[in-house]
Coordinates of C-alpha atoms and ligand atoms in Angstrom, one line a residue:
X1 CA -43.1 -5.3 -21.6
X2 CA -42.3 -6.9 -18.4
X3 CA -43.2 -10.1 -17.4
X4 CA -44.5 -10.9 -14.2
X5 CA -41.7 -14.0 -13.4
X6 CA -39.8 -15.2 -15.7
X7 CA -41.0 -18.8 -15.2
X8 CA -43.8 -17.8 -17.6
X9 CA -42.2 -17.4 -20.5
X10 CA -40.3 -19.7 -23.1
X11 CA -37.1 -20.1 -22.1
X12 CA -34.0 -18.2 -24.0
X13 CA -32.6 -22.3 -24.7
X14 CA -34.1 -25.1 -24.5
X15 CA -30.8 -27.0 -23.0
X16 CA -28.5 -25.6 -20.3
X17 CA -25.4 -24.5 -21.6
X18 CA -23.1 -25.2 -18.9
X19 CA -20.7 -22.1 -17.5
X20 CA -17.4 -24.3 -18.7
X21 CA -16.0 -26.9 -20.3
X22 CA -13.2 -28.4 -22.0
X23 CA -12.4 -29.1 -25.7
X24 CA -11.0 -32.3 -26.6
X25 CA -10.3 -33.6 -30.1
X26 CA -9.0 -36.8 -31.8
X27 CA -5.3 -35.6 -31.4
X28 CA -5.8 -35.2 -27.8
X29 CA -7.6 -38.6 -27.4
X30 CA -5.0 -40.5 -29.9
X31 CA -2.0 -39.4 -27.7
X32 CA -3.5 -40.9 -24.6
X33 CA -4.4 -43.9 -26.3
X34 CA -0.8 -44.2 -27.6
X35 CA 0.1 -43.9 -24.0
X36 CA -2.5 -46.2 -23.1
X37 CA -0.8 -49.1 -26.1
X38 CA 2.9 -48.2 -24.4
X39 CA 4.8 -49.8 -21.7
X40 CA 4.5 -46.9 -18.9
X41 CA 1.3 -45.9 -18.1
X42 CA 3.0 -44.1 -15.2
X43 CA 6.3 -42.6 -14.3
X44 CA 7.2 -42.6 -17.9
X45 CA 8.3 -40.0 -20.0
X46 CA 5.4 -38.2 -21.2
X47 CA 5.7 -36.3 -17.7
X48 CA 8.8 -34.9 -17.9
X49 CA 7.6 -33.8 -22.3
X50 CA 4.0 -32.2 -20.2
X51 CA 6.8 -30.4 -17.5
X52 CA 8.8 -29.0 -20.5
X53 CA 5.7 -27.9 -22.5
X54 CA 4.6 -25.8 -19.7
X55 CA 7.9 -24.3 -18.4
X56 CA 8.5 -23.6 -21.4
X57 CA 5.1 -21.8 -22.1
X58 CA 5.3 -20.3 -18.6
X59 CA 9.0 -19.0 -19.6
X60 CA 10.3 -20.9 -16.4
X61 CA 12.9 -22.6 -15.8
X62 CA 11.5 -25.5 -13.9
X63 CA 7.9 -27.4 -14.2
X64 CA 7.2 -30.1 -12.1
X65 CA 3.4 -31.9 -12.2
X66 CA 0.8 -33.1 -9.7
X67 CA -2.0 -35.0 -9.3
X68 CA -3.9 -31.6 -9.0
X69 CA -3.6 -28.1 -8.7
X70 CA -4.4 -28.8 -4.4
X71 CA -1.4 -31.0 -4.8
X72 CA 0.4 -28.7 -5.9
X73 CA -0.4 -25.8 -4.1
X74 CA 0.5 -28.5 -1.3
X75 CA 3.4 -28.9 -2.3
X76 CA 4.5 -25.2 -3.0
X77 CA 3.8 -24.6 0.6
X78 CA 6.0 -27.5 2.2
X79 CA 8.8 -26.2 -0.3
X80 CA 8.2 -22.3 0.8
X81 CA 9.0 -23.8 4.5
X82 CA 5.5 -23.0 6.2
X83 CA 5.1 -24.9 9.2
X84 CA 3.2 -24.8 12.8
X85 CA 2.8 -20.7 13.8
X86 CA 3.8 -19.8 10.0
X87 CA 1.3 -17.6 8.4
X88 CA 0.7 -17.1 5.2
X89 CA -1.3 -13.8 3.1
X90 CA -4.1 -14.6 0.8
X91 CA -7.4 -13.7 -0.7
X92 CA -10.8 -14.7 0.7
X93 CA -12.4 -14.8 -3.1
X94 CA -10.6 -17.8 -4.4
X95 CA -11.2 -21.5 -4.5
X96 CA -10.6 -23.4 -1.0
X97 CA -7.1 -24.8 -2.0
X98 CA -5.3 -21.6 -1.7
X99 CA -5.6 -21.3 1.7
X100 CA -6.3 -24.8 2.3
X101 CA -2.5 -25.7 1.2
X102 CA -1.3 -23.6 4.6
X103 CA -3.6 -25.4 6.9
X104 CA -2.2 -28.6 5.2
X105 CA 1.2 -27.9 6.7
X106 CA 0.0 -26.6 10.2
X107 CA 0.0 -22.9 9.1
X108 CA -2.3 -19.9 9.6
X109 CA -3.8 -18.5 6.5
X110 CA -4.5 -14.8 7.0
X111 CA -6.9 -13.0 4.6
X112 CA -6.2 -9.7 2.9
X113 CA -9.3 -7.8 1.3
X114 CA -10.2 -7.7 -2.3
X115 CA -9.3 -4.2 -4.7
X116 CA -13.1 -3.6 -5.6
X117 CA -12.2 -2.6 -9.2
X118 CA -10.0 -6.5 -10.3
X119 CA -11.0 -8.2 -7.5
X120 CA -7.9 -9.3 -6.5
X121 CA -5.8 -9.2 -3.3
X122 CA -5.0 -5.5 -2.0
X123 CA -1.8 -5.3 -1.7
X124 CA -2.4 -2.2 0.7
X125 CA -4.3 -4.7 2.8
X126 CA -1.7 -7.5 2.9
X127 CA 1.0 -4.9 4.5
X128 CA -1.5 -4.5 7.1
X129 CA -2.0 -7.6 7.6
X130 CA 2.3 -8.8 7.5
X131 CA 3.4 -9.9 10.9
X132 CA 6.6 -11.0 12.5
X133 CA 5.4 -14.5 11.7
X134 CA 4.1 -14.1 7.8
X135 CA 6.2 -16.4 5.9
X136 CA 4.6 -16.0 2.8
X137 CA 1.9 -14.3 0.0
X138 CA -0.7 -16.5 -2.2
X139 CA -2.0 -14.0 -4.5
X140 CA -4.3 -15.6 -6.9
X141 CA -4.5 -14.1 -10.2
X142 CA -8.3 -13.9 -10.4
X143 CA -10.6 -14.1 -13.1
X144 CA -7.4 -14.9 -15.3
X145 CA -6.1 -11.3 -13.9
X146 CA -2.5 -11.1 -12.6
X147 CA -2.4 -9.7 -9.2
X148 CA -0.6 -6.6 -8.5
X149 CA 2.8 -8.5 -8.7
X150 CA 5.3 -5.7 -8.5
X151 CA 3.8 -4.4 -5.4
X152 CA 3.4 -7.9 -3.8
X153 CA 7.3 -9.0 -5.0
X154 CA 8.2 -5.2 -3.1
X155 CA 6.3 -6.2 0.1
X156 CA 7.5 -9.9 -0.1
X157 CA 11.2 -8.7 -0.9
X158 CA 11.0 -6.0 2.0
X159 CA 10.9 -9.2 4.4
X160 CA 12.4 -12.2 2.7
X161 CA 9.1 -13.6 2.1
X162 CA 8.1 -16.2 -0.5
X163 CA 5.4 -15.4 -3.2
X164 CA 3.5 -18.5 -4.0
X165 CA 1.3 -17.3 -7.2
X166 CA -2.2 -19.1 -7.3
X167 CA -2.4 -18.8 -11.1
X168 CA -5.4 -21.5 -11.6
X169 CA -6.9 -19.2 -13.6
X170 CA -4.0 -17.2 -15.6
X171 CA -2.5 -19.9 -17.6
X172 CA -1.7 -18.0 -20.9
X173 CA -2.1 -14.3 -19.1
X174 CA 0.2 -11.3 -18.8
X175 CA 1.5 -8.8 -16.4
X176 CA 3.4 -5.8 -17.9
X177 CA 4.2 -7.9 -20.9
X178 CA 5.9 -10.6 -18.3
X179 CA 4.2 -13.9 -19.0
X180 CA 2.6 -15.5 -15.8
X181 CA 5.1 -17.9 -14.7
X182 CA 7.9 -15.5 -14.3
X183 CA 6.2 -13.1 -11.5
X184 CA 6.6 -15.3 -8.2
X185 CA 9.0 -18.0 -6.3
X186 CA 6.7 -20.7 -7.5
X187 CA 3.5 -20.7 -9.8
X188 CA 0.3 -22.9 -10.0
X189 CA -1.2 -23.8 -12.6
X190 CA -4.5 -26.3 -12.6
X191 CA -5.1 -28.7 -15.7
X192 CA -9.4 -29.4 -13.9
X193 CA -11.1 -29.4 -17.2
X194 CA -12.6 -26.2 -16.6
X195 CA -9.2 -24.3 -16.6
X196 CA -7.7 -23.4 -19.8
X197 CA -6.3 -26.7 -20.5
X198 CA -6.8 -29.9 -19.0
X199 CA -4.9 -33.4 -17.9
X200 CA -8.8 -34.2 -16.6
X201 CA -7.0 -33.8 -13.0
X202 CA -4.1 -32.1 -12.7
X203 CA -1.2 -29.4 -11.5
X204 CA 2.0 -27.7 -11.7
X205 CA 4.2 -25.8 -10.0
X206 CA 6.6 -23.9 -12.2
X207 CA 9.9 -22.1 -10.5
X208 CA 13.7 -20.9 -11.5
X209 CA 15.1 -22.1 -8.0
X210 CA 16.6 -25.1 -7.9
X211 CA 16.1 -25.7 -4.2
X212 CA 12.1 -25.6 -4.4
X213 CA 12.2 -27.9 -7.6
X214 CA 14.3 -30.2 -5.4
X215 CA 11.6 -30.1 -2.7
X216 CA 9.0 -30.3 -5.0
X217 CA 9.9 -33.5 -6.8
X218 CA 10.7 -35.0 -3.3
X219 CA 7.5 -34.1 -2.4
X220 CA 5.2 -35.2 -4.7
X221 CA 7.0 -39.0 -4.3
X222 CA 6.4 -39.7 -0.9
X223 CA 10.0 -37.9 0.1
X224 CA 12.0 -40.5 -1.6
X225 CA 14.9 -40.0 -3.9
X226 CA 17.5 -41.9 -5.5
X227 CA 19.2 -38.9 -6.5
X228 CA 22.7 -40.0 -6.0
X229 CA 23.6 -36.8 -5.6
X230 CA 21.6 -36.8 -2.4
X231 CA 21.7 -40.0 -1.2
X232 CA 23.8 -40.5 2.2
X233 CA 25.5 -43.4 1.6
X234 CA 24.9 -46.3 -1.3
X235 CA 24.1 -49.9 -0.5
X236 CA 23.9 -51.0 -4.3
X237 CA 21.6 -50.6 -7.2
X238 CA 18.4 -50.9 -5.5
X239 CA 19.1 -48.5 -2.7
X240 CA 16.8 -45.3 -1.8
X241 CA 15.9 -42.9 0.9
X242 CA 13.2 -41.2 2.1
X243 CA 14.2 -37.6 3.5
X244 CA 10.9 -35.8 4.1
X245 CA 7.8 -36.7 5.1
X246 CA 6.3 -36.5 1.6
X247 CA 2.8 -38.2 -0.1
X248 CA 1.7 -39.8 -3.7
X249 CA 0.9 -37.0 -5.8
X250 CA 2.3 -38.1 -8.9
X251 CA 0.5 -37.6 -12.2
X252 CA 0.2 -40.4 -14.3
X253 CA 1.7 -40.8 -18.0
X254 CA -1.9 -40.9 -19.0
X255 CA -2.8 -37.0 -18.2
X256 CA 0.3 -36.4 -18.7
X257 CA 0.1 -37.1 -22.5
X258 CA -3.4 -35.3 -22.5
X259 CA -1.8 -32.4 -21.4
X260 CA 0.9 -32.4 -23.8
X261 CA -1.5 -32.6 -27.2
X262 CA -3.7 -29.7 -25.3
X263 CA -0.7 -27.9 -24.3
X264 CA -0.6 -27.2 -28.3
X265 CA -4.1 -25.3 -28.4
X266 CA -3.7 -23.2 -25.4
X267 CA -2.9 -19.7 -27.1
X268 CA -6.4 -20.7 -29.9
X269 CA -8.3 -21.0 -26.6
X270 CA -7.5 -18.4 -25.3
X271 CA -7.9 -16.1 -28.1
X272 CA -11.4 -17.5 -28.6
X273 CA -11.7 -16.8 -24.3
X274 CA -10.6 -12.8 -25.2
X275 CA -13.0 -12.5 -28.0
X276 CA -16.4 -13.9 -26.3
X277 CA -15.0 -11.2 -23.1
X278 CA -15.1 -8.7 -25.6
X279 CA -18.7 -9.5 -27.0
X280 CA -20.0 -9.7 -23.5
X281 CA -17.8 -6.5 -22.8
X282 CA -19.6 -4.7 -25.9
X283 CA -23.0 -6.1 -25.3
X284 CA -23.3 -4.9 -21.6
X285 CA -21.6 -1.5 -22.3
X286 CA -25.2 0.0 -22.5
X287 CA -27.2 -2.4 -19.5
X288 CA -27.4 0.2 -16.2
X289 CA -26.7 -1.0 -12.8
X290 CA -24.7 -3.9 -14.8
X291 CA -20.8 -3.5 -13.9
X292 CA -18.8 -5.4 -16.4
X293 CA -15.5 -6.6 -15.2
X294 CA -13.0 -3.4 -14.9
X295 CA -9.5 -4.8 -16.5
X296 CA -6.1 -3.1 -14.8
X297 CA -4.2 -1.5 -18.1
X298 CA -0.9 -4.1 -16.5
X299 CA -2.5 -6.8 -16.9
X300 CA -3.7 -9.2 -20.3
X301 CA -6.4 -11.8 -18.8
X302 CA -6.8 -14.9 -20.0
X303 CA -10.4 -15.0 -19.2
X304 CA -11.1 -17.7 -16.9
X305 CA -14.0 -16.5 -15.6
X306 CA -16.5 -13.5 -16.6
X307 CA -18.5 -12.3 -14.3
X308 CA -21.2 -9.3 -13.7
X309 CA -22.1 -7.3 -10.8
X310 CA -25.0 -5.9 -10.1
X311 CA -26.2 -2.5 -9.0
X312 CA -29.0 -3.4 -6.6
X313 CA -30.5 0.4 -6.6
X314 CA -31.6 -0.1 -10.3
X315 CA -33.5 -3.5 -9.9
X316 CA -36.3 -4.4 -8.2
X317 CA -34.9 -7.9 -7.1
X318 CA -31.7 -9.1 -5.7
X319 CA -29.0 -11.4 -7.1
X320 CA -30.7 -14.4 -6.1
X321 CA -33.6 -14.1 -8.5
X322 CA -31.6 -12.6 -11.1
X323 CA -29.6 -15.8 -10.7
X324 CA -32.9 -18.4 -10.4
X325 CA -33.9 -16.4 -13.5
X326 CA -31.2 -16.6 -15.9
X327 CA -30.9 -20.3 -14.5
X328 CA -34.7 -20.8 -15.2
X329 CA -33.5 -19.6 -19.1
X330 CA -30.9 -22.7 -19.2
X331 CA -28.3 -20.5 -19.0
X332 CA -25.8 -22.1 -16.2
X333 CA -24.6 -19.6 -14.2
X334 CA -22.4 -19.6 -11.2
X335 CA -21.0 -17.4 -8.3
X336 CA -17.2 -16.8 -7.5
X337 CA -16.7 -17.4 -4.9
X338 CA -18.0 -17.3 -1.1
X339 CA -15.5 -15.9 0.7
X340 CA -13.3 -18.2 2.0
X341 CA -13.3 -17.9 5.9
X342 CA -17.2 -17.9 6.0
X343 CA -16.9 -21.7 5.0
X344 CA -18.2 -23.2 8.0
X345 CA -14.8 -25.6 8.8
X346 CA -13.1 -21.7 8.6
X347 CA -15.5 -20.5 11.1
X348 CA -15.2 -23.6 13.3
X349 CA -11.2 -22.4 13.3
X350 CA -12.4 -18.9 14.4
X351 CA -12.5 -16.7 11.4
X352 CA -15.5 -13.9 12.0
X353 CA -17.6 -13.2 9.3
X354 CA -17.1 -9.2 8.3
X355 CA -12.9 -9.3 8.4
X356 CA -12.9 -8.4 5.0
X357 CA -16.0 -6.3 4.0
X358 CA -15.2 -5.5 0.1
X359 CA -14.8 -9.3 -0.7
X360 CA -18.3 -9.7 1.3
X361 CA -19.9 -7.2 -0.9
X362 CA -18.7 -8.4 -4.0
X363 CA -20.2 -12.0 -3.0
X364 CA -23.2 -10.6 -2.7
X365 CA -23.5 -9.1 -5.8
X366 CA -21.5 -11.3 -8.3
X367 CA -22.7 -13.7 -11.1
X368 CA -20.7 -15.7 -13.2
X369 CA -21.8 -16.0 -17.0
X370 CA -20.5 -19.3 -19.2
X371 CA -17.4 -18.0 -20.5
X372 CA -15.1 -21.6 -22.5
X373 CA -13.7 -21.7 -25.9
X374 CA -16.2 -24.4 -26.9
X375 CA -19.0 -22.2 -26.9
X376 CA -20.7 -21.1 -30.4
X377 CA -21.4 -17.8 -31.4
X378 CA -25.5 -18.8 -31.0
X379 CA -24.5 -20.0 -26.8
X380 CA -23.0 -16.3 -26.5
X381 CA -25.9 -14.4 -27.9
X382 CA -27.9 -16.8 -26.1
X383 CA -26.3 -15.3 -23.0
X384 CA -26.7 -11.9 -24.0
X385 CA -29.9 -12.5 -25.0
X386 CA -30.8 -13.9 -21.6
X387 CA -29.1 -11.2 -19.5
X388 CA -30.8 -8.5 -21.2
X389 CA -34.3 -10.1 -20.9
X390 CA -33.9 -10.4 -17.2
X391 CA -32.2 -7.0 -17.2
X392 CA -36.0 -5.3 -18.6
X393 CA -38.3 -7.7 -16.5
X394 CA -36.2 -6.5 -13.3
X395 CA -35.0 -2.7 -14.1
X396 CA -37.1 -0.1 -12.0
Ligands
PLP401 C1 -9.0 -24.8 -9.8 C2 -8.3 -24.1 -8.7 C3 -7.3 -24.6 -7.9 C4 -6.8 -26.0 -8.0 O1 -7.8 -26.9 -8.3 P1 -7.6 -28.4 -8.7 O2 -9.0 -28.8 -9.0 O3 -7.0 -29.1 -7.5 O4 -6.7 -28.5 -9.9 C5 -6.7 -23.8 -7.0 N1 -7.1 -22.5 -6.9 C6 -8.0 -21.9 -7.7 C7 -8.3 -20.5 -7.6 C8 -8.7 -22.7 -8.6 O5 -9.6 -22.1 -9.4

């Protein structure tokens, strides 16, 4: 039976189940208030337990934590060096910040095409696209899938050329068995509440050189130290510098205690992230002109996103309706990402639409299905449920 629109018909839900959220508990909500009863609601020391918590998580030997995972990323590029006529490698399917971070310090960002099988950066592409004046690679590991790391840390190597790993989405992930955290020169990881874990706002940049963690902490603290191993000269107790040109992007004890308690359930949610992957995976296996999301035998994802393509030959509409109709079933749906450089500030700055024609076609034909560890078994079949109905009103 096909229905003529899906408008007509009752609804799969009758309230929209959002495509994420977090989980927070009464042990996450007594630690902040703890912090909240305390004498530092800032700058005290429930930053430097959060840094160790996910350092130590990451296998790194250095965490330090931002305001957000922009910050951050901000702040990886002033430590990697990238300044005016610096340019720096990255994907076009990713959130703004990752290219956004080489503008911040007067840099070019350069996009590299997509693999159309994970998504993520070609590393074919990005030796193509190396210059005399690339300084560094921002892989992001998409989806919760680690980029082709070995290949990038050969290219990057090949040049002296610092990998900046975008892992906003791979908290928790593997690559080869190598924990996410141990692949680049410096690692993001974002704490938004729609990441794995969450400090509401939040970043941070995990490393094992002691120069960028230098750089970093100066950084994020408007450049100021009172490291007396760096200070030039002492005038007494009170006395500081300020060495770089850095800004506020401190994170508060607040999140940082918030991130600590959910810190503790990150390897539950991401189990429970694998296993609704899994039942979509299964569910789909036997939907034509549905592509389920192809997962490189390197890599173990920890499923930030899930998304579907479709086949336009086997439907009779494109992905818009088949979006406006599982949105019209109050399932809440979402598309990752349009490619960066066809945001219009990136095509004020010149970038032509058509440089990188795999990530345009997977724009096109991408849609993003709730995927958080909150969700009930009822919400996934819900979604299933959903995709299927629109997949018989729609299938030639
Ligand atoms: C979430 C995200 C960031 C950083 O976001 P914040 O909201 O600033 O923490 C960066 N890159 C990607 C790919 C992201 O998804």
């Amino acid at each position: 039976m096909k229905p003529s629109t899906s408008q007509v018909s009752t609804p799969v839900r009758s309230t929209m189940l959002s495509y994420g959220q977090q989980w927070i508990d009464e042990q996450d909500i007594a630690s902040v208030v703890e912090v909240l009863k305390g004498s530092y609601l800032t700058q005290g020391p429930r930053i430097a337990d959060f840094e160790r918590a996910v350092a130590e998580e990451a296998g790194a030997r250095y965490a330090v934590a931002f305001s957000s995972g922009t910050a951050a990323l901000h702040g990886a590029a002033f430590a990697a060096g990238i300044g005016l006529g610096d340019e720096a490698i990255t994907t076009p399917i990713t959130f703004a910040a990752s290219s956004n971070c080489v503008l911040y310090q007067r840099g070019t960002p350069v996009f590299a095409d997509i693999r159309p099988d994970t998504y993520n950066i070609d590393p074919e592409d990005i030796e193509r696209k190396l210059t005399s004046r690339t300084k560094a690679i921002i892989p992001v590991d998409y989806t919760g899938q680690p980029a082709d790391m070995d290949a990038i840390r050969a290219l990057a190597d090949k040049r002296g050329l610092v990998v900046i790993e975008d892992a906003a989405h791979s908290l928790g992930a593997t690559y080869k068995n190598r924990k996410v955290g141990t692949l680049a020169d410096m690692t993001m990881f974002s704490f938004h509440p729609l990441k794995h874990v969450t400090t509401a706002e939040g970043g941070v940049i995990v490393t094992d050189h002691h120069e960028y963690y230098k750089k970093l902490e100066l950084f994020r603290s408007h450049g100021i130290t009172k490291d007396p191993e760096m200070l030039l000269t002492d005038e007494g107790p009170w006395y500081y510098e300020m060495h770089e040109l850095g800004y506020h992007y401190r994170m508060t004890d607040l999140h940082a205690a918030l991130g600590l308690s959910q810190m503790a359930k990150l390897h539950s949610f991401v189990e429970r992230r694998r296993e609704i992957a899994s039942i979509y995976n299964e569910a789909f296996s036997d939907l034509p002109g549905i592509v389920r999301p192809y997962q490189h035998p390197d890599t173990n994802s920890s499923w930030h996103l899930y998304m579907i393509r479709l086949e336009f030959s086997e439907f009779s509409v494109g992905r818009r309706r088949w979006f406006e109709a599982l949105r019209a079933e109050n399932i809440g749906v979402h598309v990752h990402y349009i490619p960066v450089y066809k945001l219009p500030y990136y095509q004020k700055l010149g970038y032509k639409a058509g440089l990188c024609p795999i990530a345009e076609q997977y724009y096109e034909s991408a849609i993003t299905l709730p995927l958080f560890p909150k969700m009930s078994n009822q919400d996934v079949q819900d979604v299933i449920h959903a995709v299927k109905k629109i997949h018989a009103a729609y299938k030639y």
